[in-house]
Amino acid sequence: MSRMGLIACHDCDLLQRETALPPGGTARCRRCGAELYRSRHASIDRTLAWALAATVFLFVANTFPILGLKVGGTIVQTTLSGAGVLLYRDGMWPVSALVLTTTILMPALQILAILYLLVPLKLKLAPPRRHLAYRVLQLARPWSMTEVLLVGILVALVKLVHIASVVPAVGLWAFGAAMISLAAMAASFDPRTVWRHQDIPDAWPGPSAPCAARAGLFTCHQCGLLSAPLAHAHEGDCPRCGARVHFRKPDSIARTWALLVAAMALYIPANLLPMMYTSSLFGAQHDTIMSGVVYLWISGSWPLAIVVFIASVAVPMLKILALMFLVISVQLHARGMLQRNTRIYRLLEFVGPWSMLDIYVIAMLVALVQFSALATIRAGPAAIAFGAVVVLTMLAARAFDPRLLWDRPEKRHA
């Protein structure tokens, strides 16, 4: 924010003045209803406490086994990193990289960035190169998926109880505690505390400008600062955090379409090809996503069957269709139901990570069911295609600029 207390909505670009909030209050855009900022009591202390707790829990979760599987006198246990290594050895390195990145690397980066930013502030110091740490935090947050991992482990448990005795280990409880700590850390963090004492020139558009782009101002999507561009410039660098800023995301429509087309092409093999291969004394079989849903349903775990169907079948398809609808709305200059369309976009960003559910289920099953001649499970080619669909749809949602929905055709800067 500038010292003038001016803020632009990230979803519709409307210029508004920042106002004082009561403790726990939330400021929302008066046009599209998007959350602008919150008033968080003792933000630094609470965020640091939760970050330190998350550090301990995440370390324990990745050091000790998550689950154990016992058949006769043989016990197989696995850590999350062990599951990733096994996938890599089976030739599934894209799936391995996706699992390790979203469940270990990104949560760790999120915690480290928070500690780097807030520990100096707690000591009344300015963290050096805080803009880089803040951008790392913004990068890591949407790709940190510990909550989806826990649901994936629960689904794997249901499937494993029909094979052998399942023994939950210390790592599972630690992951649950880490998930709660990470969620509480994110909820208590106030980004404005990072920049509160940094001197940034004011950006004042004048009283008649309705939105930042028409006022000739850039809105930084990383730190929220409004800044004035150089003469005749359509892009620049944020003077506070150094992120690249534009009036609108460059080539937003073209990039969104390209990612959607790639996701649609991979959605077909992701649902038709085998997601995993199972070899046992009774023969070999392969399972697709839908056959896994059917298995959960007929085994009596219909709530989990519904969750898996929604997360792994319905959500990716609906994300593609919803993004297509939004892009076409922009291209046709549709002016109706703008608030509804913006809410659809926010929903897409929220549900995006949950499509990773089946990938985590496969990782757990592959790591645990390794009993040589008795039974083994390997990941199938659909796992790579499905993981790519999840990543592509998330990237497509991030490439789309919701402010285009609110632009008048003659004022568009895309």
Coordinates of C-alpha atoms in Angstrom, one line a residue:
M1 CA 0.0 0.0 0.0
S2 CA 1.2 3.5 -0.5
R3 CA 1.1 6.1 2.3
M4 CA -2.0 7.5 0.8
G5 CA -3.8 4.3 1.8
L6 CA -4.8 3.4 -1.8
I7 CA -5.3 -0.2 -2.8
A8 CA -6.4 -1.9 -6.0
C9 CA -8.4 -5.1 -6.1
H10 CA -6.4 -8.0 -7.6
D11 CA -9.5 -9.5 -9.2
C12 CA -11.3 -6.5 -10.7
D13 CA -8.7 -3.7 -10.4
L14 CA -11.0 -1.2 -8.7
L15 CA -9.2 1.5 -6.8
Q16 CA -10.3 1.8 -3.1
R17 CA -9.0 3.5 0.1
E18 CA -7.6 1.3 2.9
T19 CA -9.6 1.7 6.1
A20 CA -9.0 0.8 9.7
L21 CA -10.5 -2.5 10.7
P22 CA -11.6 -3.9 14.0
P23 CA -9.6 -6.9 15.4
G24 CA -10.3 -9.9 13.2
G25 CA -12.1 -7.8 10.6
T26 CA -11.8 -8.3 6.8
A27 CA -11.9 -5.7 4.1
R28 CA -13.5 -6.8 0.8
C29 CA -13.8 -5.2 -2.6
R30 CA -17.0 -3.2 -2.8
R31 CA -17.4 -4.3 -6.5
C32 CA -16.5 -8.0 -6.8
G33 CA -16.3 -9.1 -3.1
A34 CA -12.7 -10.2 -3.2
E35 CA -10.8 -10.2 0.1
L36 CA -8.4 -7.2 0.2
Y37 CA -6.8 -7.6 3.6
R38 CA -7.5 -8.6 7.2
S39 CA -6.8 -7.3 10.6
R40 CA -4.7 -9.9 12.4
H41 CA -4.0 -9.5 16.1
A42 CA -0.3 -10.1 17.1
S43 CA 0.4 -11.3 13.6
I44 CA 4.2 -11.6 14.0
D45 CA 4.1 -13.5 17.3
R46 CA 1.4 -15.9 16.2
T47 CA 2.9 -16.6 12.8
L48 CA 6.3 -17.2 14.2
A49 CA 4.9 -19.6 16.8
W50 CA 3.1 -21.6 14.2
A51 CA 6.1 -21.5 11.8
L52 CA 8.3 -23.0 14.5
A53 CA 5.8 -25.7 15.3
A54 CA 5.4 -26.5 11.6
T55 CA 9.2 -26.8 11.3
V56 CA 9.4 -29.4 14.1
F57 CA 6.4 -31.4 12.8
L58 CA 7.5 -31.3 9.2
F59 CA 11.0 -32.5 10.2
V60 CA 9.5 -35.4 12.2
A61 CA 7.0 -36.3 9.4
N62 CA 9.8 -36.6 6.9
T63 CA 12.2 -38.4 9.2
F64 CA 10.0 -41.2 10.6
P65 CA 7.8 -43.7 8.6
I66 CA 4.2 -42.6 7.7
L67 CA 2.7 -46.1 7.5
G68 CA 3.6 -49.7 7.9
L69 CA 2.1 -52.8 6.2
K70 CA 2.4 -56.2 7.8
V71 CA 2.0 -59.5 6.0
G72 CA 2.9 -62.6 8.1
G73 CA 6.3 -61.8 9.5
T74 CA 7.2 -59.2 6.9
I75 CA 6.8 -55.5 7.7
V76 CA 7.2 -52.8 5.1
Q77 CA 7.4 -49.2 6.2
T78 CA 7.9 -46.0 4.2
T79 CA 8.6 -42.4 4.6
L80 CA 7.3 -39.8 2.1
S81 CA 10.8 -39.3 0.6
G82 CA 11.1 -43.1 0.4
A83 CA 7.9 -43.2 -1.7
G84 CA 9.4 -40.5 -4.0
V85 CA 12.6 -42.4 -4.4
L86 CA 10.8 -45.7 -5.3
L87 CA 8.7 -43.9 -7.9
Y88 CA 12.0 -42.5 -9.4
R89 CA 13.5 -46.0 -9.5
D90 CA 10.5 -47.3 -11.3
G91 CA 11.0 -44.7 -14.0
M92 CA 8.2 -42.4 -12.8
W93 CA 10.5 -39.5 -12.2
P94 CA 7.9 -36.8 -13.2
V95 CA 5.5 -38.2 -10.6
S96 CA 8.3 -38.5 -8.1
A97 CA 9.4 -34.9 -8.6
L98 CA 5.7 -33.7 -8.3
V99 CA 5.2 -35.6 -5.1
L100 CA 8.4 -34.5 -3.4
T101 CA 8.0 -30.9 -4.6
T102 CA 4.4 -30.4 -3.4
T103 CA 4.7 -32.2 0.0
I104 CA 8.3 -31.5 1.1
L105 CA 10.1 -28.8 -0.8
M106 CA 7.3 -26.2 -1.1
P107 CA 6.1 -26.5 2.6
A108 CA 9.7 -26.2 3.7
L109 CA 10.3 -23.1 1.5
Q110 CA 7.1 -21.6 2.9
I111 CA 8.3 -22.0 6.4
L112 CA 11.8 -20.8 5.8
A113 CA 10.6 -17.7 4.0
I114 CA 8.2 -16.8 6.9
L115 CA 11.1 -17.3 9.4
Y116 CA 13.5 -15.2 7.3
L117 CA 11.0 -12.4 7.1
L118 CA 9.6 -12.3 10.6
V119 CA 12.5 -13.2 12.9
P120 CA 14.4 -9.9 12.1
L121 CA 11.1 -8.0 12.4
K122 CA 10.5 -9.5 15.9
L123 CA 14.0 -8.2 16.8
K124 CA 13.2 -4.7 15.4
L125 CA 15.5 -5.3 12.4
A126 CA 14.9 -5.1 8.6
P127 CA 15.5 -8.5 6.9
P128 CA 18.0 -8.1 4.1
R129 CA 16.7 -8.7 0.6
R130 CA 13.2 -9.3 2.0
H131 CA 11.7 -8.9 -1.4
L132 CA 13.3 -12.1 -2.6
A133 CA 12.1 -14.0 0.5
Y134 CA 8.6 -12.6 0.0
R135 CA 8.4 -13.7 -3.6
V136 CA 9.6 -17.2 -2.6
L137 CA 6.8 -17.3 -0.1
Q138 CA 4.2 -16.3 -2.7
L139 CA 5.6 -18.9 -5.1
A140 CA 5.6 -21.7 -2.6
R141 CA 2.1 -21.2 -1.1
P142 CA -0.2 -22.4 -3.9
W143 CA 2.0 -25.5 -4.5
S144 CA 2.1 -26.7 -0.8
M145 CA -0.4 -29.5 -0.5
T146 CA 0.0 -31.3 2.8
E147 CA -3.8 -31.3 3.4
V148 CA -4.4 -33.1 0.1
L149 CA -1.6 -35.6 1.0
L150 CA -3.4 -36.5 4.2
V151 CA -6.6 -37.3 2.4
G152 CA -4.6 -39.3 -0.1
I153 CA -3.1 -41.3 2.8
L154 CA -6.6 -41.9 4.2
V155 CA -7.7 -43.3 0.8
A156 CA -4.6 -45.5 0.6
L157 CA -5.4 -46.8 4.1
V158 CA -8.8 -48.0 3.0
K159 CA -7.3 -49.9 0.0
L160 CA -4.5 -51.3 2.1
V161 CA -6.6 -52.8 4.9
H162 CA -7.9 -55.4 2.3
I163 CA -4.3 -56.5 1.7
A164 CA -2.7 -56.7 5.1
S165 CA -2.5 -55.2 8.5
V166 CA -1.9 -51.4 8.4
V167 CA 0.1 -49.8 11.1
P168 CA -0.1 -45.9 11.3
A169 CA 3.3 -44.6 12.3
V170 CA 4.7 -41.5 13.9
G171 CA 5.1 -39.7 10.6
L172 CA 1.4 -39.8 9.9
W173 CA 0.5 -38.0 13.1
A174 CA 3.3 -35.5 12.5
F175 CA 2.0 -34.7 9.0
G176 CA -1.4 -34.0 10.5
A177 CA 0.1 -31.7 13.0
A178 CA 2.3 -30.0 10.3
M179 CA -0.8 -29.5 8.1
I180 CA -2.6 -27.7 11.0
S181 CA 0.4 -25.6 11.8
L182 CA 0.9 -24.6 8.2
A183 CA -2.7 -23.6 7.8
A184 CA -2.6 -21.6 11.1
M185 CA 0.7 -20.0 10.0
A186 CA -0.9 -18.8 6.7
A187 CA -4.0 -17.6 8.4
S188 CA -2.2 -15.5 11.0
F189 CA 0.4 -14.0 8.6
D190 CA -0.2 -10.4 7.7
P191 CA 1.8 -9.4 4.5
R192 CA 1.5 -5.8 5.4
T193 CA 3.8 -6.2 8.4
V194 CA 6.7 -7.1 6.0
W195 CA 6.5 -3.7 4.3
R196 CA 5.2 -1.5 7.0
H197 CA 8.4 0.4 7.6
Q198 CA 9.7 0.5 4.0
D199 CA 9.7 4.0 2.4
I200 CA 8.0 3.8 -1.0
P201 CA 7.0 6.8 -3.1
D202 CA 3.2 7.5 -3.2
A203 CA 1.2 6.7 -6.3
W204 CA -1.8 9.0 -6.6
P205 CA -4.0 8.7 -9.6
G206 CA -6.4 11.5 -9.0
P207 CA -9.9 11.4 -7.6
S208 CA -11.7 10.4 -10.8
A209 CA -9.8 7.2 -11.8
P210 CA -12.1 4.1 -11.3
C211 CA -9.4 1.4 -11.6
A212 CA -5.6 1.2 -11.4
A213 CA -5.0 0.5 -15.1
R214 CA -7.1 3.5 -16.3
A215 CA -5.3 5.6 -13.8
G216 CA -2.0 4.5 -15.4
L217 CA -0.9 2.5 -12.3
F218 CA 0.6 -1.0 -12.1
T219 CA -0.7 -3.3 -9.4
C220 CA 1.9 -5.7 -8.0
H221 CA 0.3 -9.2 -7.6
Q222 CA 3.1 -10.2 -5.2
C223 CA 3.0 -7.4 -2.6
G224 CA 0.0 -5.3 -3.6
L225 CA 1.9 -2.0 -4.2
L226 CA 0.6 0.5 -6.7
S227 CA 3.3 2.1 -8.7
A228 CA 3.5 4.5 -11.7
P229 CA 5.2 3.3 -14.9
L230 CA 7.8 5.1 -16.9
A231 CA 6.5 7.1 -19.8
H232 CA 4.9 4.9 -22.5
A233 CA 5.9 1.7 -20.7
H234 CA 3.4 -1.2 -20.4
E235 CA 5.5 -3.2 -18.0
G236 CA 8.1 -2.6 -15.3
D237 CA 9.5 -3.8 -12.0
C238 CA 7.8 -3.3 -8.6
P239 CA 9.8 -0.8 -6.6
R240 CA 9.1 -2.7 -3.4
C241 CA 9.5 -6.4 -4.1
G242 CA 11.1 -6.4 -7.6
A243 CA 8.4 -8.5 -9.2
R244 CA 7.5 -7.9 -12.8
V245 CA 4.3 -5.8 -13.1
H246 CA 2.0 -5.1 -16.0
F247 CA -1.3 -3.4 -16.5
R248 CA -2.6 -6.8 -17.4
K249 CA -0.9 -10.2 -17.5
P250 CA 0.9 -10.4 -20.9
D251 CA -0.8 -12.6 -23.5
S252 CA -3.1 -13.9 -20.8
I253 CA -5.8 -15.3 -23.1
A254 CA -3.3 -17.0 -25.5
R255 CA -1.4 -18.6 -22.7
T256 CA -4.5 -19.8 -20.9
W257 CA -5.8 -21.4 -24.1
A258 CA -2.5 -23.1 -24.8
L259 CA -2.4 -24.6 -21.3
L260 CA -6.0 -25.6 -21.5
V261 CA -5.6 -27.4 -24.9
A262 CA -2.6 -29.3 -23.5
A263 CA -4.6 -30.2 -20.4
M264 CA -7.5 -31.4 -22.5
A265 CA -5.2 -33.6 -24.6
L266 CA -3.8 -35.3 -21.6
Y267 CA -7.1 -35.6 -19.8
I268 CA -8.1 -38.5 -22.1
P269 CA -5.1 -40.8 -21.5
A270 CA -5.2 -39.8 -17.8
N271 CA -8.6 -41.4 -17.5
L272 CA -8.2 -44.3 -20.0
L273 CA -4.7 -45.6 -19.3
P274 CA -3.9 -47.6 -16.2
M275 CA -3.1 -45.6 -13.1
M276 CA -1.4 -48.5 -11.4
Y277 CA -0.4 -52.2 -12.0
T278 CA -1.0 -54.8 -9.3
S279 CA 0.8 -58.2 -9.4
S280 CA 0.0 -60.9 -6.9
L281 CA -0.3 -64.6 -6.4
F282 CA -3.8 -64.4 -7.9
G283 CA -2.5 -62.7 -11.1
A284 CA -2.1 -59.2 -12.5
Q285 CA -4.5 -56.4 -13.0
H286 CA -4.5 -52.8 -13.9
D287 CA -6.7 -50.0 -12.5
T288 CA -7.8 -46.8 -14.0
I289 CA -9.1 -43.8 -12.0
M290 CA -12.7 -44.9 -12.4
S291 CA -12.0 -48.5 -11.4
G292 CA -10.4 -47.2 -8.3
V293 CA -13.5 -45.2 -7.5
V294 CA -15.7 -48.3 -8.1
Y295 CA -13.4 -50.4 -5.8
L296 CA -13.9 -47.9 -3.0
W297 CA -17.6 -47.8 -3.5
I298 CA -18.2 -51.6 -3.6
S299 CA -15.9 -52.1 -0.6
G300 CA -18.2 -49.9 1.5
S301 CA -16.1 -46.7 1.6
W302 CA -18.6 -44.7 -0.4
P303 CA -17.7 -41.3 1.2
L304 CA -14.1 -41.8 0.1
A305 CA -15.3 -43.0 -3.3
I306 CA -17.2 -39.7 -3.7
V307 CA -14.2 -37.6 -2.6
V308 CA -11.9 -39.4 -5.1
F309 CA -14.4 -39.1 -7.9
I310 CA -14.9 -35.4 -7.3
A311 CA -11.2 -34.6 -6.8
S312 CA -9.8 -36.8 -9.6
V313 CA -12.5 -36.9 -12.2
A314 CA -15.0 -34.1 -11.8
V315 CA -12.7 -31.3 -10.6
P316 CA -10.1 -31.5 -13.5
M317 CA -12.9 -31.6 -16.1
L318 CA -14.9 -28.8 -14.4
K319 CA -11.8 -26.7 -14.1
I320 CA -11.1 -27.0 -17.8
L321 CA -14.7 -26.2 -18.7
A322 CA -14.9 -23.3 -16.3
L323 CA -11.7 -21.7 -17.5
M324 CA -12.9 -22.1 -21.1
F325 CA -16.1 -20.3 -20.1
L326 CA -14.2 -17.4 -18.5
V327 CA -11.8 -17.0 -21.5
I328 CA -14.7 -17.1 -24.0
S329 CA -16.5 -14.5 -21.9
V330 CA -13.6 -12.2 -22.1
Q331 CA -13.2 -12.7 -25.9
L332 CA -16.9 -12.1 -26.5
H333 CA -16.8 -9.0 -24.3
A334 CA -19.6 -10.4 -22.1
R335 CA -20.8 -7.8 -19.6
G336 CA -23.3 -9.8 -17.5
M337 CA -22.8 -11.6 -14.2
L338 CA -19.3 -10.3 -13.6
Q339 CA -19.4 -11.0 -9.9
R340 CA -20.5 -14.6 -10.6
N341 CA -17.6 -15.1 -13.1
T342 CA -15.1 -13.7 -10.6
R343 CA -16.3 -16.0 -7.9
I344 CA -15.9 -18.9 -10.4
Y345 CA -12.3 -17.9 -10.9
R346 CA -11.6 -17.7 -7.1
L347 CA -13.2 -21.2 -6.7
L348 CA -10.9 -22.6 -9.4
E349 CA -7.8 -21.3 -7.6
F350 CA -9.1 -22.9 -4.3
V351 CA -9.9 -26.4 -5.6
G352 CA -6.9 -26.7 -8.0
P353 CA -4.6 -28.6 -5.6
W354 CA -7.2 -31.2 -4.7
S355 CA -6.8 -32.9 -8.0
M356 CA -3.5 -34.2 -6.7
L357 CA -5.3 -36.7 -4.5
D358 CA -4.9 -39.7 -6.8
I359 CA -1.1 -39.0 -7.2
Y360 CA -0.6 -39.2 -3.5
V361 CA -2.6 -42.4 -3.2
I362 CA -0.5 -44.0 -5.9
A363 CA 2.7 -42.9 -4.2
M364 CA 1.7 -44.5 -0.9
L365 CA 0.5 -47.8 -2.5
V366 CA 3.7 -48.1 -4.6
A367 CA 5.9 -47.6 -1.6
L368 CA 4.1 -50.0 0.8
V369 CA 2.9 -52.9 -1.4
Q370 CA 6.4 -54.4 -2.2
F371 CA 6.2 -58.0 -1.1
S372 CA 8.1 -59.6 -4.0
A373 CA 6.3 -62.7 -5.2
L374 CA 3.3 -62.0 -2.9
A375 CA 2.1 -58.7 -4.2
T376 CA 3.6 -55.5 -5.8
I377 CA 2.1 -52.3 -7.1
R378 CA 3.7 -50.1 -9.7
A379 CA 2.5 -46.7 -11.1
G380 CA 1.0 -46.7 -14.6
P381 CA 1.4 -44.3 -17.4
A382 CA -1.9 -42.5 -16.5
A383 CA -0.1 -41.2 -13.4
I384 CA 2.2 -39.0 -15.5
A385 CA -0.6 -37.8 -17.7
F386 CA -2.9 -37.1 -14.7
G387 CA -0.1 -35.2 -12.8
A388 CA 0.5 -33.1 -16.0
V389 CA -3.2 -32.3 -16.2
V390 CA -3.2 -31.1 -12.6
V391 CA -0.2 -28.9 -13.1
L392 CA -1.4 -27.5 -16.5
T393 CA -4.8 -26.6 -15.1
M394 CA -3.3 -24.8 -12.1
L395 CA -0.9 -22.9 -14.4
A396 CA -3.8 -22.0 -16.7
A397 CA -5.8 -20.6 -13.8
R398 CA -2.7 -18.5 -12.8
A399 CA -2.2 -17.4 -16.4
F400 CA -5.8 -16.1 -16.7
D401 CA -6.2 -12.5 -15.6
P402 CA -9.6 -12.0 -13.9
R403 CA -9.4 -8.2 -14.3
L404 CA -10.0 -8.8 -18.0
L405 CA -13.6 -9.7 -17.1
W406 CA -14.2 -6.2 -15.8
D407 CA -12.4 -4.2 -18.5
R408 CA -14.3 -2.4 -21.1
P409 CA -13.2 -3.5 -24.6
E410 CA -11.8 -0.1 -25.6
K411 CA -9.8 0.2 -22.4
R412 CA -8.2 -3.2 -22.4
H413 CA -4.4 -3.5 -21.8
A414 CA -3.9 -7.2 -22.4

